[in-house]
XYZ file of C-alpha atoms in Angstrom:
443
model
C 8.601 -28.095 -26.167
C 11.726 -26.801 -24.492
C 14.663 -27.283 -26.412
C 17.647 -29.094 -24.590
C 19.836 -25.722 -23.809
C 16.901 -23.698 -22.664
C 16.385 -27.033 -20.222
C 20.460 -27.059 -18.829
C 20.308 -23.476 -18.266
C 17.270 -23.954 -16.218
C 18.255 -26.644 -14.452
C 21.572 -24.392 -13.835
C 19.961 -21.418 -12.176
C 17.986 -24.012 -9.431
C 19.399 -23.790 -5.988
C 20.054 -27.442 -4.820
C 20.860 -25.770 -1.304
C 18.689 -25.047 1.464
C 19.821 -21.902 3.499
C 19.098 -22.025 7.493
C 19.581 -19.901 10.068
C 18.267 -19.382 13.586
C 16.234 -16.523 15.305
C 18.635 -14.553 17.683
C 15.857 -11.796 18.972
C 12.811 -10.104 18.339
C 12.979 -6.077 18.852
C 9.797 -4.645 18.289
C 8.678 -5.073 14.844
C 12.317 -6.733 13.517
C 13.635 -10.124 14.252
C 17.341 -10.667 14.230
C 18.398 -14.214 13.134
C 21.886 -15.743 12.604
C 22.128 -15.933 9.158
C 21.077 -17.748 6.502
C 22.373 -16.407 3.740
C 20.230 -13.889 1.471
C 19.750 -10.587 0.253
C 17.659 -7.498 0.829
C 14.422 -8.451 -0.382
C 14.335 -12.092 -0.122
C 11.591 -13.650 1.161
C 12.107 -15.746 4.588
C 10.261 -18.409 6.139
C 10.425 -19.068 10.332
C 9.498 -21.950 11.723
C 7.692 -22.083 15.067
C 7.761 -25.876 15.032
C 10.539 -27.304 14.042
C 10.253 -27.508 10.142
C 6.014 -27.974 9.986
C 5.502 -25.969 6.913
C 1.696 -25.712 8.537
C 2.999 -23.304 11.252
C 5.617 -20.991 9.594
C 5.838 -17.257 9.409
C 6.622 -15.548 6.336
C 9.040 -12.548 6.553
C 11.249 -10.346 4.400
C 14.889 -9.163 4.727
C 15.099 -5.556 5.477
C 18.584 -5.163 6.245
C 21.803 -6.560 8.392
C 23.381 -5.207 11.384
C 26.642 -6.858 12.748
C 26.576 -10.005 10.820
C 22.556 -10.682 11.445
C 19.776 -10.810 9.501
C 17.316 -8.477 9.881
C 13.747 -9.371 9.280
C 10.344 -7.875 9.113
C 7.491 -10.267 9.328
C 4.112 -10.552 7.125
C 1.881 -11.692 10.194
C 1.914 -11.622 13.826
C 4.952 -13.180 15.655
C 3.687 -14.035 18.645
C 4.747 -17.983 18.464
C 8.365 -16.892 17.574
C 10.900 -17.538 20.060
C 14.927 -18.022 20.404
C 16.305 -20.407 18.135
C 12.993 -20.886 15.791
C 14.588 -22.199 12.355
C 14.725 -19.632 9.505
C 14.740 -20.658 5.920
C 15.839 -18.069 3.001
C 13.884 -18.984 -0.763
C 16.590 -16.658 -2.069
C 14.155 -14.500 -4.050
C 11.542 -12.086 -3.608
C 7.950 -11.910 -2.859
C 5.485 -12.921 -6.306
C 2.544 -13.052 -6.595
C 0.088 -14.971 -8.747
C -2.209 -12.645 -11.858
C -4.217 -13.727 -14.390
C -7.725 -12.781 -15.724
C -9.286 -15.217 -13.517
C -8.633 -12.785 -10.658
C -11.123 -10.193 -11.929
C -13.718 -9.462 -9.707
C -12.095 -11.066 -6.576
C -10.793 -9.275 -3.199
C -7.011 -10.192 -2.444
C -4.359 -9.799 0.348
C -0.907 -8.378 0.067
C 0.179 -11.420 -0.502
C -1.878 -11.977 -3.534
C -4.211 -14.570 -1.689
C -8.307 -14.510 -1.830
C -9.394 -12.581 1.098
C -12.754 -14.710 1.314
C -10.446 -18.186 1.747
C -10.884 -19.441 -1.217
C -8.187 -21.315 -3.789
C -6.656 -19.447 -6.174
C -7.992 -20.438 -9.878
C -4.907 -22.613 -11.686
C -3.128 -21.273 -14.744
C -2.389 -18.047 -13.225
C 1.215 -15.979 -14.034
C 3.761 -15.455 -11.182
C 4.934 -12.031 -11.393
C 7.569 -10.283 -8.926
C 6.249 -7.669 -6.729
C 9.210 -5.350 -6.733
C 9.852 -4.325 -10.688
C 11.442 -1.017 -12.474
C 9.605 1.459 -13.521
C 9.636 1.845 -17.560
C 13.104 2.904 -19.534
C 11.900 6.575 -20.056
C 12.253 6.053 -23.704
C 9.857 3.406 -24.175
C 6.550 5.294 -23.060
C 4.772 6.468 -25.911
C 3.044 10.465 -25.406
C 0.068 10.852 -23.508
C -2.240 12.108 -26.618
C -5.627 10.054 -25.505
C -8.198 11.420 -23.140
C -10.006 8.782 -20.952
C -13.725 8.955 -19.586
C -13.968 8.734 -16.194
C -17.612 9.310 -15.727
C -16.992 12.425 -13.112
C -18.311 15.448 -14.783
C -15.956 17.890 -13.031
C -12.961 15.715 -13.979
C -14.105 14.971 -17.999
C -14.973 19.069 -18.445
C -12.156 20.959 -16.261
C -9.724 18.608 -15.461
C -9.410 15.823 -18.473
C -7.323 13.297 -18.115
C -5.396 11.316 -20.460
C -4.629 7.372 -21.141
C -1.849 6.920 -18.706
C -1.458 10.100 -16.535
C -1.204 9.472 -12.870
C -3.086 12.164 -10.590
C -3.385 12.690 -7.127
C -6.482 12.921 -5.285
C -5.485 14.970 -1.861
C -8.221 15.455 0.807
C -8.695 15.530 4.517
C -10.630 12.696 6.425
C -13.980 12.455 5.304
C -14.641 14.662 2.502
C -15.638 12.118 -0.374
C -12.063 10.397 -1.348
C -13.744 6.144 -1.228
C -16.779 8.071 -3.082
C -15.335 9.591 -6.031
C -13.051 6.437 -6.341
C -16.053 4.209 -6.568
C -17.879 6.521 -8.985
C -14.447 6.506 -11.392
C -14.638 2.637 -10.897
C -18.126 2.408 -12.033
C -17.676 4.861 -14.820
C -14.629 4.578 -16.066
C -14.141 3.075 -19.728
C -10.761 1.873 -18.974
C -10.381 -1.931 -19.840
C -9.910 -2.999 -16.003
C -9.529 -1.425 -12.704
C -6.838 -2.420 -10.011
C -7.976 -1.022 -6.370
C -5.446 -0.698 -3.484
C -7.006 -0.369 -0.106
C -4.079 0.433 1.890
C -4.330 1.214 6.044
C -8.239 1.264 5.565
C -10.665 -0.017 8.688
C -11.198 -3.438 8.359
C -14.983 -1.800 8.664
C -14.662 0.113 5.537
C -13.086 -2.709 2.965
C -16.331 -4.432 3.196
C -18.206 -0.904 3.019
C -16.203 0.194 -0.142
C -17.003 -2.892 -2.033
C -20.791 -3.024 -1.870
C -21.881 0.815 -1.452
C -19.214 2.551 -3.656
C -17.812 0.258 -5.737
C -21.000 -2.055 -6.211
C -21.601 -5.036 -8.522
C -21.065 -3.413 -11.526
C -17.575 -1.669 -10.625
C -16.059 -4.958 -8.604
C -17.411 -7.075 -11.914
C -14.433 -5.394 -13.539
C -11.989 -4.919 -10.971
C -9.647 -6.609 -8.720
C -9.217 -5.503 -5.281
C -6.252 -5.463 -2.954
C -7.004 -4.639 0.724
C -4.278 -4.182 3.583
C -6.133 -2.755 7.131
C -4.644 -0.796 9.082
C -4.261 -3.797 12.157
C -1.755 -5.330 9.902
C 1.905 -5.497 10.196
C 3.557 -2.074 8.548
C 5.218 -4.523 5.845
C 1.762 -6.013 4.656
C 0.687 -2.084 3.871
C 3.785 -1.534 1.979
C 3.179 -4.921 -0.245
C -0.495 -4.223 -0.582
C 0.848 -1.189 -2.835
C 3.570 -2.717 -4.865
C 1.312 -6.146 -5.040
C -1.722 -3.603 -6.889
C 0.958 -2.022 -8.757
C 2.267 -5.478 -10.255
C -1.044 -6.519 -11.016
C -1.577 -3.099 -13.127
C 1.789 -3.879 -14.472
C 0.598 -7.207 -15.712
C -2.527 -5.981 -17.336
C -0.900 -3.254 -19.073
C 1.885 -5.497 -20.786
C -1.108 -7.543 -22.191
C -1.854 -4.278 -24.056
C -5.170 -3.705 -21.986
C -5.984 0.465 -20.214
C -5.676 -0.464 -16.709
C -7.403 2.036 -14.207
C -4.924 2.012 -10.729
C -6.610 3.381 -7.755
C -5.097 3.434 -4.232
C -6.192 4.678 -1.232
C -4.041 5.825 0.086
C -0.120 6.569 -0.490
C 0.057 8.362 2.358
C -0.370 5.579 4.667
C 2.303 3.667 2.436
C 4.691 6.482 3.863
C 3.383 5.844 7.247
C 4.229 2.114 6.942
C 7.694 2.653 5.234
C 8.471 5.327 8.246
C 7.720 2.584 10.913
C 9.967 0.257 9.175
C 12.412 2.712 8.691
C 12.635 3.644 12.119
C 12.724 0.019 13.297
C 16.224 -0.443 11.615
C 17.403 2.689 12.609
C 17.163 5.254 10.088
C 16.911 8.927 11.651
C 13.699 10.647 11.132
C 14.024 13.611 9.284
C 11.200 15.764 7.640
C 8.303 16.011 10.048
C 9.415 12.255 11.349
C 9.376 10.510 7.604
C 12.559 8.845 7.401
C 14.724 9.252 4.426
C 13.613 5.883 2.874
C 9.879 7.451 2.560
C 10.828 9.617 -0.079
C 12.816 7.323 -1.820
C 10.727 5.023 -2.286
C 7.465 7.319 -3.276
C 9.214 7.908 -6.659
C 9.680 4.352 -6.917
C 6.179 3.325 -6.345
C 4.436 6.201 -8.361
C 6.521 5.578 -11.405
C 5.936 1.993 -12.264
C 2.659 3.239 -13.419
C 2.090 5.193 -16.726
C 2.444 4.145 -20.548
C 5.025 1.728 -22.064
C 5.085 0.335 -25.458
C 2.496 -2.090 -24.963
C -0.550 -0.766 -22.819
C -1.715 1.950 -20.072
C -1.741 2.336 -16.815
C -3.852 5.414 -15.207
C -3.320 6.022 -11.913
C -5.473 7.756 -8.985
C -3.613 7.745 -5.914
C -5.542 9.454 -2.615
C -3.170 11.691 -0.553
C -4.347 12.376 3.031
C -3.225 15.902 4.197
C -3.278 16.794 8.074
C -5.514 19.613 8.557
C -6.358 19.998 5.039
C -2.968 21.326 4.809
C -1.428 20.559 0.833
C 2.288 21.269 1.987
C 2.784 18.625 4.803
C 5.818 16.491 3.122
C 4.209 13.929 1.520
C 1.586 15.869 0.003
C 3.802 18.029 -1.233
C 6.431 14.911 -2.610
C 3.806 13.277 -4.175
C 2.183 16.309 -6.373
C 5.721 16.514 -7.590
C 6.037 13.349 -8.888
C 2.128 12.990 -10.160
C 0.652 14.764 -13.369
C -1.772 16.449 -11.815
C -3.615 16.753 -8.648
C -7.612 17.023 -7.691
C -7.950 18.912 -4.339
C -11.051 17.909 -2.501
C -12.279 21.015 -0.280
C -14.180 20.645 3.437
C -15.680 23.590 2.609
C -17.539 22.821 -0.647
C -18.167 19.273 1.214
C -20.033 21.554 4.297
C -22.136 22.930 1.873
C -23.266 20.121 0.531
C -21.486 20.016 -3.159
C -20.548 16.533 -4.109
C -18.208 15.772 -5.377
C -16.381 18.573 -3.284
C -13.645 18.956 -6.070
C -12.172 22.896 -5.894
C -11.355 23.430 -9.391
C -9.389 26.477 -9.081
C -6.983 24.374 -6.876
C -6.932 21.340 -9.127
C -5.006 20.877 -12.164
C -4.421 18.480 -14.989
C -0.738 19.003 -16.501
C -2.296 17.444 -19.740
C -5.250 19.135 -20.600
C -4.262 21.407 -22.984
C -2.184 18.471 -25.119
C -5.821 16.620 -24.382
C -8.331 18.861 -25.233
C -9.829 20.662 -28.670
C -9.560 24.653 -28.261
C -12.646 24.948 -28.149
C -12.869 22.644 -24.690
C -10.041 24.781 -23.101
C -11.293 28.042 -24.138
C -14.736 27.172 -22.459
C -13.051 25.821 -19.362
C -10.930 28.722 -19.177
C -14.145 31.241 -19.136
C -15.682 28.678 -16.379
C -12.736 29.046 -14.293
C -12.581 32.722 -14.673
C -16.092 32.846 -13.475
C -15.715 30.981 -10.794
C -12.664 32.709 -9.273
C -14.435 36.010 -9.904
C -17.428 34.892 -7.424
C -15.697 33.639 -5.125
C -13.404 36.271 -5.023
C -16.347 38.567 -4.301
C -17.941 36.277 -2.374
C -17.783 38.135 1.261
C -19.415 41.043 -0.176
C -22.253 39.747 -1.566
C -23.301 37.632 0.982
C -22.637 40.496 3.682
C -24.881 42.830 1.123
C -22.158 44.985 0.375
C -21.882 44.707 -3.321
C -24.533 46.735 -5.044
C -25.206 45.532 -8.722
C -23.869 47.067 -11.439
C -20.687 47.705 -9.938
C -18.693 45.112 -11.988
C -19.816 43.805 -15.192
C -17.580 40.755 -14.588
C -19.130 40.355 -11.009
C -22.527 40.413 -12.019
C -21.757 38.238 -14.930
C -20.306 35.843 -12.301
C -23.127 36.110 -9.866
C -25.568 35.243 -12.649
C -23.576 31.877 -13.910
C -22.610 30.990 -10.449
C -25.665 28.700 -9.501
C -25.177 26.619 -13.231
C -21.472 26.017 -12.869
C -22.252 24.657 -8.771
C -25.083 22.486 -11.305
C -22.388 21.757 -13.792
C -20.024 20.218 -10.849
C -22.722 18.520 -8.630
C -22.943 15.070 -9.614
C -24.765 12.485 -7.724
C -22.938 8.765 -6.923
C -25.710 7.166 -9.344
C -25.535 9.421 -12.026
C -23.689 8.764 -15.164
C -22.411 11.001 -17.248
C -20.089 11.021 -20.441
C -17.351 12.735 -21.432
C -18.863 13.931 -24.525
C -22.012 15.318 -22.571
C -19.581 16.467 -19.778
C -17.697 18.479 -22.000
C -21.124 19.603 -24.006
C -22.666 21.032 -20.912
C -19.086 22.983 -20.333
C -19.142 24.581 -23.743
C -23.121 25.147 -23.619
C -22.811 27.158 -20.454
C -19.879 29.056 -21.152
C -20.881 30.219 -24.762
C -25.277 30.773 -23.616
C -25.152 30.490 -20.011
C -27.717 27.564 -20.225
C -27.747 24.617 -18.723
C -29.438 21.392 -19.452
C -29.909 18.791 -16.771
């Protein structure tokens, strides 16, 4: 039972006043209201028909201007009119979280997208949390099986590592995420689909994720037609859900597709409130929100969140601002190459352009030596590929190139994997070591 002292403290925290304001004008994405008393990040309700709670729009306070409160809505604003009542609840957005959500598809507000009612007994968590204290983060010293041969063998990932998947459109990011979700040995998947086409959400759930993957996943979806704030909140809601289960001691796999669309949504909001465009049109708040979001994942003293963030690269330019910023924050990057996809190599991972910053701490000496040999052979072949293809290379001119030519088909066989093919991490590493030592490939 609650002690009398705790009960008194709880009563003192209750705000007995209701705080109201009135809509003064709407400009583009923004709603300006005179009042109510509130803070940045607070949730407000805008009543479109008096105080009828069935006709209200949820909005968030994003700034102030000339004694006006600037609000950004979570939904369409067609019914808002001058003088509409604005009520502040004096607290930021919270979502309900619990194990009963596993297998469900949620929106950015944490509500089931199939129209069902949330189960009872769920906990409330805020969507805007601070990253863990750096001194409470245990070192990452244990590998995690993701079930993708190219990653487990040549780009080994650890529990609590944060990795970016960099690719242009249509190169296989969603397919790769689906493979990881189905095959990983993590306790739970939290998947955020941010800015996706409406058609792709169901396709990802049914085709890429499948019943097997959905049974151990929670999906948060915010489609491209939704307001910018909903797309941003989708990323923060998914991260909060992952944090909740991490604090329960689980090893969580968070997959976000894509962090680029989160940055684009923040750019929309920044421009709407008057921020100056900086690098290639992105506002300064974009580069402030990215580390705030990405640093929340990783390890803490209770559990881990291993995170895969996809990054869209315009024209396959890996040096564009968002890709460059994200790459500097994360613990590794996996590059999907359009040329490899055109050749029919799936997953189209370019292992020479990809790196896992923690692989050296997670792998045995034998594994690392084998990975280095395979990388050297692959690099040697690709450097001489043009000469080989036009017939200008004469066999015997270089023993290294001759060896690379002999090994190349077996290396490609190692890197290729069908979407329905299940391979354990141990099998992937053994295949790599066997190929490096003997040049023999066994499927």
